[in-house]
């Protein structure tokens, strides 16, 4: 059988800046994986279908409808079709609330998974991370504790009884990028490199005096004017200050809690180090495969025989 | 007499993004005022002299040398000529440490005033604000207390006996601009408009829980996804959160202190409101004329007969 004939369904992770598809055969068999930098942020509603077709065309068969299941910002208002948020507490994945996106090509049937929302204690939303959480819970159904999900926006997610109880999102990663690459600190902070001691000092100072962070940021610039500190140390210190401020705010999420980090290995290890300074051990799970695992769980749930 | 003949010296405020000159006659008489958006940030060392000459050409006389006194980032490393920082505690203005910039045109003699630096309690620097402080002290020589100088970088400056004792700089204004115009909050936050109550809530929340600011920033975005809050209120709240965080860090600078705000009237009033919520009254001085007054003090000091 050709790959085209073997194709049973297609899993899609469509975020603001990226598009990733997995072509799936029977029995959770991965036939192909493709990606493009055509995130939903750069597309108009009419642009979604042709963009997706260009990536999956050679796996589609005339006269047959292939299910396509999507997760991520593609389901936001202004995306392909809006999949309204599901309010927590709830299971991370709600296939009953999946939304169909209109298509012209009869060879695909596209559905989009909803994100999660919270109104109290503070308004919050996620789109895409809930699929990673569902993927994680597939292999860790008994997990009870807090998932730490670092990234552009880092999320602390309280999980109990296979439900998301509450969560809190921080702008940390986005602030880091804006400050390191676009502020007055541009020349003080290296693009790469690291210094453990500088990172640890930053974390400790921000945890004990979080209000001082905006002043300590300017000090990084001032120090570079007055002497020649290593820009790698400044980079690590900046990261430490911002992550330390996040830890100062998330104390109820980590104090006495069972913690697991889901993230890219590099930033995951940085968060693990910051938590270890507070005496906490948190294993790091690579988040990359979790989205596909979450989408596979959704497909299984949608195709399971009715009770 | 023509303006050209009346010209005695020229005052220059040359910052990162702006250039402003005041053409001065005898007896502190302002003959003309000109400005351009050719800040030092966009110039190479060779670009300074022609850029300045283009603005002042018609006030220069062949065979006569006109003094030009500059303040601001033009004196930084990479500027026209480096005027090394003067370490605090010291008077805000040090004409003894003024630096000459080389020129080709014999009709001008350019000098640049130094900025101020601090190594402890934290590394810090200023360039340009010290001239505003000198201008303020011209008419308020007995001032003893703290000057609050909001702006892209806001500064809290402890003044005693006509000296700068210490200071602390915050990235607040720059953070506001990056977050409001370039982060995920772009669509949640209005470009203009205001809401007093939202501002005051932001200030109070950030003062009492400064560590929560990065989470509250994301909540502004989430709230805009879940309902339709007024973007003007979100703008005021963002401003309140960032200024509140600054107030949380500057407590030793304002608690029981004599305060005066030097700034543009709009942002000056916003800081005054935030301080009034802490029960503090701080008069607002428009900073715009202070730079020229500081440069006039420098010229007087340079041309005063030796004792």
Coordinates of N, CA and C in Angstrom, one line a residue, chain A residues 131-276:
Chain A
X131 N -3.8 20.5 24.9 CA -3.5 19.2 24.1 C -2.3 18.5 24.6
X132 N -1.2 19.3 25.0 CA 0.0 18.7 25.6 C -0.4 18.1 26.9
X133 N -1.2 18.8 27.7 CA -1.6 18.2 29.0 C -2.4 16.9 28.8
X134 N -3.3 16.9 27.8 CA -4.0 15.6 27.5 C -3.0 14.5 27.1
X135 N -2.0 14.9 26.3 CA -1.0 13.9 25.9 C -0.2 13.4 27.1
X136 N 0.1 14.3 28.0 CA 0.9 13.9 29.2 C 0.0 12.9 30.1
X137 N -1.3 13.3 30.2 CA -2.2 12.5 31.1 C -2.4 11.1 30.5
X138 N -2.3 10.9 29.1 CA -2.4 9.6 28.5 C -1.5 8.6 29.2
X139 N -0.2 9.0 29.4 CA 0.7 8.1 30.0 C 0.9 8.3 31.5
X140 N 0.3 9.3 32.0 CA 0.4 9.6 33.5 C -1.0 9.9 34.0
X141 N -2.0 9.0 33.9 CA -3.4 9.3 34.2 C -3.6 9.6 35.7
X142 N -2.7 9.1 36.5 CA -2.9 9.3 38.0 C -2.2 10.6 38.5
X143 N -1.6 11.4 37.6 CA -0.8 12.5 38.0 C -1.7 13.5 38.8
X144 N -1.2 13.9 40.0 CA -2.0 14.8 40.8 C -0.9 15.8 41.3
X145 N -1.0 17.1 40.9 CA 0.0 18.1 41.2 C 0.0 19.2 40.2
X146 N 1.1 19.8 40.0 CA 1.2 21.0 39.2 C 2.1 20.8 38.0
X147 N 1.6 21.1 36.8 CA 2.5 21.0 35.6 C 3.0 22.4 35.3
X148 N 4.3 22.5 35.2 CA 5.0 23.8 34.9 C 5.3 23.8 33.4
X149 N 4.7 24.7 32.6 CA 4.9 24.7 31.2 C 5.6 26.0 30.7
X150 N 6.9 26.0 30.7 CA 7.6 27.3 30.3 C 7.5 27.4 28.8
X151 N 7.7 28.7 28.4 CA 7.6 29.0 26.9 C 7.4 30.5 26.8
X152 N 7.0 30.9 25.6 CA 6.8 32.4 25.4 C 5.9 32.9 26.5
X153 N 4.8 32.1 26.8 CA 4.0 32.4 28.0 C 4.1 31.1 28.8
X154 N 4.5 31.3 30.0 CA 4.7 30.1 30.9 C 3.4 29.9 31.7
X155 N 3.1 28.6 31.9 CA 1.8 28.3 32.6 C 2.1 27.3 33.7
X156 N 1.3 27.6 34.8 CA 1.3 26.7 36.0 C -0.1 26.2 36.1
X157 N -0.1 24.8 36.0 CA -1.5 24.2 35.8 C -1.7 23.2 36.9
X158 N -2.7 23.4 37.7 CA -3.0 22.5 38.8 C -3.9 21.4 38.2
X159 N -3.4 20.1 38.3 CA -4.1 18.9 37.8 C -4.6 18.1 39.0
X160 N -5.8 17.6 38.9 CA -6.3 16.6 39.9 C -7.4 15.8 39.3
X161 N -7.4 14.5 39.5 CA -8.4 13.6 39.0 C -8.6 13.8 37.4
X162 N -7.5 13.9 36.7 CA -7.5 14.1 35.2 C -8.2 15.3 34.8
X163 N -8.4 16.3 35.7 CA -9.0 17.6 35.3 C -8.0 18.7 35.5
X164 N -8.1 19.8 34.7 CA -7.4 21.0 35.0 C -8.3 21.8 36.1
X165 N -7.7 22.0 37.2 CA -8.4 22.6 38.3 C -8.3 24.1 38.2
X166 N -7.1 24.6 37.9 CA -6.9 26.1 37.8 C -5.6 26.3 37.1
X167 N -5.3 27.5 36.6 CA -4.0 27.7 36.0 C -3.7 29.2 36.0
X168 N -2.4 29.5 35.8 CA -2.0 30.9 35.8 C -0.9 31.0 34.8
X169 N -1.1 32.1 33.9 CA -0.1 32.3 32.8 C 0.7 33.5 33.1
X170 N 2.0 33.4 32.7 CA 2.9 34.5 32.9 C 3.5 34.9 31.6
X171 N 3.8 36.2 31.5 CA 4.4 36.8 30.2 C 5.9 36.6 30.2
X172 N 6.4 35.8 31.1 CA 7.9 35.7 31.3 C 8.7 35.6 30.0
X173 N 8.4 34.6 29.2 CA 9.3 34.4 28.0 C 9.2 35.5 27.0
X174 N 8.0 36.1 26.9 CA 7.8 37.2 26.0 C 8.5 38.5 26.5
X175 N 8.4 38.7 27.8 CA 9.2 39.8 28.4 C 10.7 39.6 28.2
X176 N 11.2 38.4 28.4 CA 12.6 38.2 28.2 C 13.0 38.6 26.8
X177 N 12.2 38.1 25.8 CA 12.6 38.4 24.4 C 12.6 39.9 24.1
X178 N 11.5 40.6 24.6 CA 11.4 42.0 24.3 C 12.6 42.8 25.0
X179 N 12.9 42.4 26.3 CA 13.9 43.1 27.0 C 15.3 42.8 26.4
X180 N 15.5 41.6 26.1 CA 16.9 41.2 25.7 C 17.2 41.7 24.3
X181 N 16.1 41.8 23.4 CA 16.4 42.1 22.0 C 15.9 43.4 21.6
X182 N 15.1 44.1 22.4 CA 14.6 45.4 21.9 C 14.7 46.5 22.9
X183 N 15.2 46.3 24.1 CA 15.3 47.4 25.0 C 16.7 47.9 25.1
X184 N 16.9 48.9 26.0 CA 18.2 49.5 26.2 C 19.3 48.4 26.6
X185 N 18.8 47.2 27.0 CA 19.7 46.1 27.4 C 20.3 45.4 26.3
X186 N 19.9 45.7 25.1 CA 20.3 45.0 23.8 C 21.8 44.7 23.8
X187 N 22.6 45.7 24.1 CA 24.0 45.6 24.0 C 24.7 44.9 25.3
X188 N 23.9 44.9 26.4 CA 24.5 44.4 27.6 C 24.3 42.9 27.7
X189 N 23.3 42.3 26.9 CA 22.9 41.0 27.1 C 23.3 40.1 25.9
X190 N 24.0 39.0 26.1 CA 24.4 38.2 25.0 C 23.2 37.5 24.4
X191 N 23.3 37.1 23.1 CA 22.3 36.3 22.4 C 22.4 34.8 22.9
X192 N 23.5 34.4 23.3 CA 23.7 33.0 23.7 C 24.7 33.0 24.8
X193 N 25.0 31.8 25.4 CA 25.9 31.7 26.5 C 25.2 31.7 27.8
X194 N 25.9 31.3 28.9 CA 25.2 31.2 30.1 C 26.2 31.3 31.3
X195 N 25.7 31.6 32.5 CA 26.5 31.6 33.7 C 25.6 31.2 34.8
X196 N 25.9 30.0 35.4 CA 25.0 29.5 36.4 C 24.9 30.4 37.6
X197 N 26.1 30.9 38.1 CA 26.0 31.7 39.3 C 25.2 33.0 39.1
X198 N 25.3 33.6 37.9 CA 24.6 34.8 37.7 C 23.1 34.5 37.6
X199 N 22.7 33.4 37.0 CA 21.3 33.0 36.9 C 20.8 32.8 38.4
X200 N 21.6 32.0 39.2 CA 21.1 31.7 40.5 C 20.9 33.0 41.4
X201 N 21.9 33.9 41.2 CA 21.8 35.2 42.0 C 20.5 35.9 41.5
X202 N 20.2 36.0 40.2 CA 19.0 36.6 39.7 C 17.8 36.0 40.3
X203 N 17.7 34.7 40.3 CA 16.5 34.0 40.8 C 16.3 34.4 42.3
X204 N 17.4 34.3 43.1 CA 17.3 34.5 44.5 C 16.9 35.9 44.8
X205 N 17.5 36.9 44.1 CA 17.2 38.3 44.4 C 15.7 38.6 44.0
X206 N 15.3 38.0 42.9 CA 13.9 38.3 42.5 C 12.9 37.7 43.4
X207 N 13.2 36.5 43.9 CA 12.2 35.8 44.8 C 12.1 36.6 46.1
X208 N 13.3 37.1 46.6 CA 13.2 37.8 47.9 C 12.7 39.2 47.7
X209 N 13.0 39.9 46.6 CA 12.6 41.3 46.4 C 12.0 41.4 45.0
X210 N 10.9 40.8 44.7 CA 10.3 40.9 43.3 C 10.1 42.3 42.8
X211 N 9.8 43.2 43.7 CA 9.5 44.6 43.3 C 10.7 45.3 42.7
X212 N 11.9 44.8 43.0 CA 13.1 45.5 42.6 C 13.5 45.1 41.2
X213 N 12.8 44.2 40.5 CA 13.2 43.7 39.2 C 13.4 44.8 38.2
X214 N 12.5 45.7 38.1 CA 12.6 46.8 37.1 C 13.8 47.6 37.3
X215 N 14.2 47.8 38.5 CA 15.5 48.6 38.8 C 16.7 47.7 38.5
X216 N 16.6 46.4 38.8 CA 17.8 45.5 38.6 C 18.0 45.4 37.1
X217 N 16.9 45.5 36.3 CA 17.1 45.4 34.8 C 17.9 46.6 34.4
X218 N 17.6 47.8 34.8 CA 18.3 48.9 34.4 C 19.8 48.8 34.9
X219 N 20.0 48.2 36.0 CA 21.4 48.1 36.5 C 22.2 47.2 35.6
X220 N 21.6 46.3 35.0 CA 22.4 45.4 34.0 C 22.9 46.3 32.9
X221 N 22.1 47.3 32.4 CA 22.6 48.2 31.4 C 23.7 49.1 32.0
X222 N 23.4 49.7 33.2 CA 24.4 50.6 33.8 C 25.7 49.9 34.1
X223 N 25.6 48.6 34.5 CA 26.9 47.9 34.8 C 27.7 47.8 33.5
X224 N 27.0 47.6 32.4 CA 27.8 47.5 31.1 C 28.4 48.8 30.7
X225 N 27.8 49.9 31.2 CA 28.4 51.3 30.9 C 29.6 51.5 31.7
X226 N 29.6 51.0 32.9 CA 30.6 51.3 33.9 C 31.8 50.4 33.9
X227 N 31.6 49.2 33.5 CA 32.8 48.2 33.4 C 32.4 47.3 32.2
X228 N 33.1 46.1 32.2 CA 32.8 45.2 31.1 C 32.4 43.9 31.6
X229 N 31.2 43.8 32.2 CA 30.7 42.5 32.6 C 30.5 41.6 31.5
X230 N 30.6 40.3 31.7 CA 30.3 39.3 30.6 C 28.9 39.4 30.2
X231 N 28.6 39.6 28.9 CA 27.2 39.6 28.4 C 26.5 38.3 28.6
X232 N 27.3 37.2 28.7 CA 26.7 35.9 28.9 C 26.1 35.8 30.3
X233 N 26.9 36.4 31.3 CA 26.4 36.5 32.7 C 25.1 37.4 32.8
X234 N 25.2 38.5 32.0 CA 24.0 39.4 32.0 C 22.8 38.7 31.5
X235 N 23.0 37.9 30.4 CA 21.9 37.1 29.9 C 21.3 36.2 30.9
X236 N 22.2 35.4 31.6 CA 21.7 34.5 32.6 C 21.0 35.2 33.8
X237 N 21.6 36.4 34.1 CA 21.0 37.2 35.2 C 19.6 37.7 34.9
X238 N 19.5 38.2 33.6 CA 18.1 38.6 33.2 C 17.1 37.5 33.2
X239 N 17.5 36.3 32.8 CA 16.7 35.1 32.8 C 16.3 34.8 34.3
X240 N 17.3 34.8 35.1 CA 17.1 34.5 36.5 C 16.1 35.5 37.2
X241 N 16.3 36.8 36.9 CA 15.4 37.8 37.5 C 14.0 37.6 37.1
X242 N 13.7 37.3 35.8 CA 12.4 37.1 35.3 C 11.7 35.8 35.8
X243 N 12.5 34.8 35.8 CA 12.0 33.5 36.3 C 11.8 33.6 37.8
X244 N 12.7 34.3 38.5 CA 12.6 34.4 40.0 C 11.3 35.2 40.3
X245 N 11.0 36.2 39.5 CA 9.8 36.9 39.8 C 8.6 36.0 39.6
X246 N 8.6 35.2 38.6 CA 7.5 34.2 38.4 C 7.4 33.3 39.6
X247 N 8.6 32.8 40.1 CA 8.5 31.9 41.2 C 8.0 32.6 42.5
X248 N 8.3 33.9 42.6 CA 7.7 34.6 43.8 C 6.2 34.6 43.7
X249 N 5.7 34.7 42.5 CA 4.2 34.8 42.3 C 3.5 33.5 42.4
X250 N 4.3 32.4 42.1 CA 3.6 31.1 42.0 C 3.8 30.2 43.2
X251 N 4.3 30.8 44.3 CA 4.6 30.1 45.5 C 3.4 29.1 45.9
X252 N 2.2 29.5 45.8 CA 1.1 28.6 46.1 C 1.1 27.4 45.2
X253 N 1.6 27.5 44.0 CA 1.6 26.5 43.0 C 2.8 25.5 43.2
X254 N 3.8 25.9 43.9 CA 4.9 25.0 44.1 C 5.2 24.6 45.5
X255 N 4.8 25.3 46.5 CA 5.1 25.0 47.9 C 4.4 23.7 48.3
X256 N 5.1 22.7 48.6 CA 4.6 21.4 49.0 C 3.8 20.7 47.9
X257 N 4.0 21.1 46.7 CA 3.3 20.4 45.5 C 4.2 19.4 44.8
X258 N 3.5 18.5 44.2 CA 4.1 17.5 43.3 C 4.3 18.2 41.9
X259 N 5.5 18.4 41.5 CA 5.8 19.2 40.3 C 6.3 18.4 39.1
X260 N 5.9 18.7 37.9 CA 6.5 18.2 36.7 C 6.6 19.3 35.7
X261 N 7.7 19.4 35.0 CA 7.9 20.4 34.0 C 7.7 19.8 32.6
X262 N 6.8 20.5 31.8 CA 6.6 20.1 30.4 C 7.1 21.2 29.5
X263 N 8.2 21.0 28.8 CA 8.7 22.0 28.0 C 9.9 21.6 27.1
X264 N 10.4 22.5 26.3 CA 11.6 22.2 25.5 C 12.7 21.9 26.5
X265 N 13.6 21.0 26.2 CA 14.6 20.5 27.2 C 15.4 21.6 27.7
X266 N 15.8 22.6 26.9 CA 16.7 23.7 27.4 C 16.0 24.6 28.4
X267 N 14.9 25.1 28.1 CA 14.2 26.0 29.1 C 13.6 25.2 30.2
X268 N 13.3 23.9 29.9 CA 12.8 23.0 31.0 C 13.9 22.8 32.1
X269 N 15.1 22.6 31.6 CA 16.3 22.5 32.6 C 16.5 23.8 33.4
X270 N 16.3 24.9 32.7 CA 16.5 26.2 33.4 C 15.5 26.4 34.5
X271 N 14.2 26.0 34.3 CA 13.2 26.1 35.3 C 13.5 25.1 36.4
X272 N 13.9 23.9 36.0 CA 14.2 22.9 37.0 C 15.3 23.4 38.0
X273 N 16.3 24.1 37.4 CA 17.4 24.6 38.2 C 16.9 25.7 39.2
X274 N 16.0 26.5 38.7 CA 15.4 27.6 39.5 C 14.6 27.0 40.7
X275 N 13.9 25.9 40.4 CA 13.1 25.2 41.4 C 14.0 24.5 42.4
X276 N 15.1 23.9 41.9 CA 16.0 23.2 42.8 C 16.6 24.1 43.8

